[in-house]
């Protein structure tokens, strides 16, 4: 009876020992697991920043800034000056550029309009030779200061032709015409027998001053022949003024030559031209 009791006691002792060993094993496993967890937490965690402290930003010279990956706060940035310079504000002492003023053109003055009640007559130009000239007359009469009419107009034209003018061709033998006649009289060898008087000799002298130096004879035509015929008419011959040196003109030349006692050949050469320009007449 005693053997079974020992077996029971051993059995209990063995079970208690097993139970104790199992508990120690479990405790060791738990401690090892806690240690492993603690080591993992130390290797993966980052030192935390105390509340209220400003995180420091370290700028790298060779790379971009690094921040904590789990930090929820925004990374502070720095603003740089703009690359495009702003236009400086002009100071009070620098005047703004002025716009050149536009000068309006000055309008041309408007000539005054003569009133209907005031008639303005321009004074005659003393140098004007305006006026129609009829140099061929039926006869060349004697004229004196104060005369007027077509013969005076012809006289004024001849005065201008012979460069004794200028005289206004107005048909009035006035002071200016008289002054031109005085210039003619100043070419005489002696004093004028009757100053201011225009006789046949004066007519011939004035008309012949327009003649050239060419010899004229029967068959010639042109302006010089016309001038010759006028001079012969003023000298007292009866001749048609048509610019054609015909038989009638030749006879008139012969009469002039005979009256002045030179060879009567009917040819107007140097000697006959000299007589005409000196105012020679037929008689």
CSV table of C-alpha atoms in Angstrom, one decimal:
chain,number,residue,atom,x,y,z
A,1,UNK,CA,0.0,0.0,0.0
A,2,UNK,CA,2.9,2.3,0.6
A,3,UNK,CA,4.3,2.3,-3.1
A,4,UNK,CA,1.3,3.8,-4.8
A,5,UNK,CA,1.5,6.8,-2.5
A,6,UNK,CA,5.2,7.5,-3.5
A,7,UNK,CA,4.3,7.4,-7.1
A,8,UNK,CA,1.6,10.0,-6.6
A,9,UNK,CA,3.9,12.2,-4.8
A,10,UNK,CA,6.6,12.0,-7.6
A,11,UNK,CA,4.1,12.6,-10.1
A,12,UNK,CA,2.9,15.8,-8.4
A,13,UNK,CA,6.5,16.9,-8.0
A,14,UNK,CA,7.2,16.3,-11.6
A,15,UNK,CA,4.1,18.2,-12.7
A,16,UNK,CA,5.0,21.1,-10.4
A,17,UNK,CA,8.4,21.2,-11.9
A,18,UNK,CA,7.1,21.1,-15.4
A,19,UNK,CA,4.6,23.8,-14.6
A,20,UNK,CA,7.4,26.0,-13.1
A,21,UNK,CA,9.6,25.5,-16.1
A,22,UNK,CA,6.9,26.4,-18.4
A,23,UNK,CA,6.2,29.7,-16.6
A,24,UNK,CA,9.9,30.6,-16.7
A,25,UNK,CA,10.0,29.9,-20.4
A,26,UNK,CA,7.0,32.1,-21.0
A,27,UNK,CA,8.5,35.0,-19.0
A,28,UNK,CA,11.7,34.8,-21.0
A,29,UNK,CA,9.9,34.8,-24.3
A,30,UNK,CA,7.9,37.9,-23.2
A,31,UNK,CA,11.1,39.7,-22.1
A,32,UNK,CA,12.8,38.9,-25.3
A,33,UNK,CA,9.9,40.1,-27.3
A,34,UNK,CA,9.7,43.4,-25.3
A,35,UNK,CA,13.4,43.9,-25.8
A,36,UNK,CA,13.1,43.4,-29.5
A,37,UNK,CA,10.2,45.8,-29.7
A,38,UNK,CA,12.2,48.4,-27.8
A,39,UNK,CA,15.2,48.1,-30.1
A,40,UNK,CA,13.0,48.4,-33.2
A,41,UNK,CA,11.4,51.5,-31.8
A,42,UNK,CA,14.8,53.1,-31.0
A,43,UNK,CA,16.1,52.5,-34.5
A,44,UNK,CA,13.1,53.8,-36.4
A,45,UNK,CA,12.1,56.7,-34.2
A,46,UNK,CA,13.4,60.3,-34.6
A,47,UNK,CA,14.0,62.6,-31.7
A,48,UNK,CA,10.9,64.7,-31.3
A,49,UNK,CA,10.9,68.4,-31.3
A,50,UNK,CA,9.7,70.0,-28.1
A,51,UNK,CA,6.4,71.8,-28.4
A,52,UNK,CA,6.7,75.5,-29.2
A,53,UNK,CA,10.3,75.2,-30.6
A,54,UNK,CA,11.0,76.5,-34.1
A,55,UNK,CA,12.4,73.9,-36.4
A,56,UNK,CA,15.8,74.7,-37.8
A,57,UNK,CA,16.3,74.8,-41.5
A,58,UNK,CA,19.8,73.9,-42.7
A,59,UNK,CA,20.5,75.0,-46.3
A,60,UNK,CA,22.8,72.7,-48.2
A,61,UNK,CA,25.3,74.3,-50.5
A,62,UNK,CA,25.0,71.4,-52.9
A,63,UNK,CA,21.5,70.2,-52.7
A,64,UNK,CA,17.9,71.1,-51.8
A,65,UNK,CA,16.7,71.5,-48.2
A,66,UNK,CA,15.7,68.3,-46.2
A,67,UNK,CA,12.8,68.3,-43.8
A,68,UNK,CA,11.5,65.6,-41.6
A,69,UNK,CA,9.2,63.5,-43.6
A,70,UNK,CA,6.6,63.2,-40.9
A,71,UNK,CA,6.5,67.0,-39.9
A,72,UNK,CA,3.1,68.4,-40.9
A,73,UNK,CA,4.2,72.0,-40.7
A,74,UNK,CA,5.0,73.9,-44.0
A,75,UNK,CA,8.6,74.4,-44.8
A,76,UNK,CA,9.5,78.1,-44.6
A,77,UNK,CA,10.6,79.7,-47.9
A,78,UNK,CA,12.8,82.7,-48.6
A,79,UNK,CA,11.7,85.3,-51.3
A,80,UNK,CA,14.4,86.6,-53.6
A,81,UNK,CA,14.5,89.9,-55.4
A,82,UNK,CA,12.9,90.0,-58.9
A,83,UNK,CA,15.2,89.6,-61.8
A,84,UNK,CA,13.5,92.4,-63.8
A,85,UNK,CA,14.4,95.8,-62.3
A,86,UNK,CA,11.5,98.1,-61.6
A,87,UNK,CA,11.4,101.5,-63.2
A,88,UNK,CA,12.7,104.1,-60.8
A,89,UNK,CA,10.2,106.7,-59.7
A,90,UNK,CA,11.2,110.1,-61.1
A,91,UNK,CA,12.3,112.5,-58.4
A,92,UNK,CA,10.8,115.9,-57.9
A,93,UNK,CA,13.9,117.5,-59.4
A,94,UNK,CA,13.8,115.5,-62.6
A,95,UNK,CA,11.3,117.0,-65.0
A,96,UNK,CA,9.4,114.6,-67.2
A,97,UNK,CA,10.3,114.6,-70.9
A,98,UNK,CA,8.4,117.4,-72.6
A,99,UNK,CA,6.4,116.9,-75.8
A,100,UNK,CA,7.5,119.3,-78.5
A,101,UNK,CA,4.9,121.9,-79.1
A,102,UNK,CA,3.2,121.9,-82.5
A,103,UNK,CA,3.5,125.2,-84.2
A,104,UNK,CA,0.5,126.0,-86.3
A,105,UNK,CA,1.3,127.6,-89.7
A,106,UNK,CA,0.6,131.2,-89.9
A,107,UNK,CA,-2.2,131.9,-92.4
A,108,UNK,CA,-1.3,134.1,-95.3
A,109,UNK,CA,-2.7,137.6,-94.8
A,110,UNK,CA,-5.9,138.2,-96.8
A,111,UNK,CA,-5.6,141.3,-99.1
A,112,UNK,CA,-8.1,143.9,-98.2
A,113,UNK,CA,-11.2,144.0,-100.4
A,114,UNK,CA,-11.7,147.5,-101.9
A,115,UNK,CA,-15.0,148.9,-100.9
A,116,UNK,CA,-17.6,149.6,-103.5
A,117,UNK,CA,-17.7,153.3,-102.6
A,118,UNK,CA,-13.9,153.9,-102.9
A,119,UNK,CA,-12.5,153.6,-106.4
A,120,UNK,CA,-8.8,153.0,-106.3
A,121,UNK,CA,-6.8,153.9,-109.3
A,122,UNK,CA,-3.2,152.7,-109.4
A,123,UNK,CA,-0.8,155.5,-110.5
A,124,UNK,CA,0.7,155.1,-113.9
A,125,UNK,CA,4.1,153.5,-113.8
A,126,UNK,CA,6.5,155.9,-115.3
A,127,UNK,CA,8.6,153.1,-116.7
A,128,UNK,CA,5.6,151.3,-118.3
A,129,UNK,CA,5.4,151.1,-122.0
A,130,UNK,CA,2.1,149.4,-122.0
A,131,UNK,CA,-0.3,150.6,-124.7
A,132,UNK,CA,-1.0,149.8,-128.3
A,133,UNK,CA,1.4,151.2,-130.8
A,134,UNK,CA,0.4,152.2,-134.3
A,135,UNK,CA,3.6,153.3,-135.8
A,136,UNK,CA,2.4,153.7,-139.4
A,137,UNK,CA,0.6,157.0,-139.9
A,138,UNK,CA,-0.8,158.5,-143.0
A,139,UNK,CA,1.3,161.6,-142.2
A,140,UNK,CA,3.6,162.5,-139.4
A,141,UNK,CA,2.4,165.9,-138.2
A,142,UNK,CA,4.2,168.6,-136.2
A,143,UNK,CA,3.7,168.1,-132.4
A,144,UNK,CA,4.3,170.3,-129.4
A,145,UNK,CA,4.0,169.8,-125.7
A,146,UNK,CA,0.3,169.4,-124.6
A,147,UNK,CA,-0.7,167.6,-127.8
A,148,UNK,CA,-2.6,164.4,-127.7
A,149,UNK,CA,-4.0,161.7,-130.0
A,150,UNK,CA,-2.7,158.8,-132.1
A,151,UNK,CA,0.3,160.8,-133.4
A,152,UNK,CA,1.5,161.3,-129.8
A,153,UNK,CA,1.1,157.6,-129.2
A,154,UNK,CA,3.2,156.9,-132.2
A,155,UNK,CA,5.8,159.4,-131.0
A,156,UNK,CA,5.9,157.7,-127.6
A,157,UNK,CA,6.4,154.3,-129.2
A,158,UNK,CA,9.3,155.6,-131.3
A,159,UNK,CA,10.9,157.2,-128.3
A,160,UNK,CA,10.8,153.8,-126.5
A,161,UNK,CA,12.1,152.0,-129.7
A,162,UNK,CA,15.1,154.4,-129.8
A,163,UNK,CA,15.9,153.9,-126.1
A,164,UNK,CA,14.9,157.4,-125.1
A,165,UNK,CA,12.2,156.2,-122.8
A,166,UNK,CA,10.7,154.5,-121.1
A,167,UNK,CA,7.6,156.6,-121.7
A,168,UNK,CA,4.0,155.5,-120.9
A,169,UNK,CA,2.1,155.2,-124.2
A,170,UNK,CA,-0.9,157.2,-123.2
A,171,UNK,CA,-1.3,159.6,-126.2
A,172,UNK,CA,-0.6,162.7,-124.1
A,173,UNK,CA,2.5,164.8,-124.7
A,174,UNK,CA,3.1,165.6,-121.0
A,175,UNK,CA,6.1,166.1,-118.8
A,176,UNK,CA,7.5,162.6,-119.2
A,177,UNK,CA,7.3,162.7,-122.9
A,178,UNK,CA,8.9,166.1,-122.9
A,179,UNK,CA,11.8,164.7,-120.8
A,180,UNK,CA,12.3,162.0,-123.3
A,181,UNK,CA,12.3,164.5,-126.2
A,182,UNK,CA,15.0,166.5,-124.3
A,183,UNK,CA,17.2,163.5,-124.4
A,184,UNK,CA,16.8,163.4,-128.1
A,185,UNK,CA,17.7,167.1,-128.4
A,186,UNK,CA,20.8,166.5,-126.3
A,187,UNK,CA,22.2,164.5,-129.3
A,188,UNK,CA,22.1,167.5,-131.7
A,189,UNK,CA,25.3,169.2,-132.6
A,190,UNK,CA,23.8,172.5,-131.5
A,191,UNK,CA,20.8,173.7,-129.5
A,192,UNK,CA,17.4,172.7,-130.7
A,193,UNK,CA,15.9,175.5,-132.9
A,194,UNK,CA,12.5,175.0,-131.3
A,195,UNK,CA,12.8,173.0,-128.1
A,196,UNK,CA,10.1,170.4,-127.6
A,197,UNK,CA,8.8,170.7,-131.1
A,198,UNK,CA,8.5,167.5,-133.2
A,199,UNK,CA,8.9,168.3,-136.9
A,200,UNK,CA,9.6,166.1,-139.9
A,201,UNK,CA,13.3,165.9,-139.2
A,202,UNK,CA,12.7,164.7,-135.6
A,203,UNK,CA,10.3,162.1,-136.9
A,204,UNK,CA,12.8,160.8,-139.5
A,205,UNK,CA,15.6,160.7,-136.8
A,206,UNK,CA,13.5,158.8,-134.3
A,207,UNK,CA,12.1,156.3,-136.9
A,208,UNK,CA,15.5,155.6,-138.6
A,209,UNK,CA,17.2,154.8,-135.2
A,210,UNK,CA,15.5,151.3,-135.5
A,211,UNK,CA,17.2,150.6,-138.9
A,212,UNK,CA,20.1,148.2,-139.0
A,213,UNK,CA,23.3,148.5,-141.0
A,214,UNK,CA,22.4,146.2,-143.9
A,215,UNK,CA,22.2,147.7,-147.4
A,216,UNK,CA,18.7,147.9,-148.7
A,217,UNK,CA,17.8,148.0,-152.4
A,218,UNK,CA,15.0,147.1,-154.8
A,219,UNK,CA,13.7,143.6,-154.2
A,220,UNK,CA,14.4,143.6,-150.4
A,221,UNK,CA,11.6,142.9,-147.9
A,222,UNK,CA,11.2,142.8,-144.2
A,223,UNK,CA,11.0,144.9,-141.1
A,224,UNK,CA,13.9,147.2,-142.1
A,225,UNK,CA,12.1,148.0,-145.4
A,226,UNK,CA,8.9,148.8,-143.4
A,227,UNK,CA,10.9,151.2,-141.2
A,228,UNK,CA,12.6,152.8,-144.3
A,229,UNK,CA,9.2,153.4,-145.9
A,230,UNK,CA,7.9,155.1,-142.7
A,231,UNK,CA,11.0,157.3,-142.5
A,232,UNK,CA,10.7,158.3,-146.2
A,233,UNK,CA,7.0,159.1,-145.6
A,234,UNK,CA,8.0,161.3,-142.6
A,235,UNK,CA,10.7,162.9,-144.8
A,236,UNK,CA,8.0,164.0,-147.3
A,237,UNK,CA,7.8,161.2,-149.8
A,238,UNK,CA,4.7,159.5,-151.0
A,239,UNK,CA,5.2,155.8,-150.5
A,240,UNK,CA,3.2,152.8,-149.5
A,241,UNK,CA,4.3,151.1,-146.2
A,242,UNK,CA,4.1,147.4,-147.1
A,243,UNK,CA,7.6,146.1,-146.3
A,244,UNK,CA,8.4,145.5,-150.0
A,245,UNK,CA,11.2,147.5,-151.6
A,246,UNK,CA,9.6,148.1,-155.0
A,247,UNK,CA,9.9,150.8,-157.7
A,248,UNK,CA,8.0,153.4,-155.7
A,249,UNK,CA,10.3,153.0,-152.7
A,250,UNK,CA,13.4,153.2,-155.0
A,251,UNK,CA,12.1,156.5,-156.5
A,252,UNK,CA,11.5,157.9,-152.9
A,253,UNK,CA,15.1,157.0,-152.0
A,254,UNK,CA,16.5,158.7,-155.1
A,255,UNK,CA,14.6,161.9,-154.2
A,256,UNK,CA,16.1,161.9,-150.7
A,257,UNK,CA,19.6,161.4,-152.1
A,258,UNK,CA,19.1,164.1,-154.6
A,259,UNK,CA,17.8,166.6,-152.0
A,260,UNK,CA,20.9,166.0,-149.9
A,261,UNK,CA,23.3,166.0,-152.8
A,262,UNK,CA,24.6,162.5,-152.7
A,263,UNK,CA,24.6,160.0,-155.6
A,264,UNK,CA,21.0,159.2,-156.5
A,265,UNK,CA,21.2,155.5,-157.1
A,266,UNK,CA,18.1,154.4,-155.2
A,267,UNK,CA,20.3,152.1,-153.0
A,268,UNK,CA,20.2,152.6,-149.2
A,269,UNK,CA,23.8,152.1,-148.3
A,270,UNK,CA,26.0,153.5,-145.5
A,271,UNK,CA,25.8,157.1,-146.6
A,272,UNK,CA,22.1,157.2,-147.1
A,273,UNK,CA,21.6,155.4,-143.7
A,274,UNK,CA,23.7,158.1,-142.1
A,275,UNK,CA,21.5,160.8,-143.6
A,276,UNK,CA,18.3,159.1,-142.4
A,277,UNK,CA,19.6,158.7,-138.8
A,278,UNK,CA,20.6,162.3,-138.7
A,279,UNK,CA,17.1,163.4,-139.6
A,280,UNK,CA,17.5,164.3,-143.3
A,281,UNK,CA,14.4,165.3,-145.2
A,282,UNK,CA,13.4,165.7,-148.9
A,283,UNK,CA,12.7,169.4,-148.6
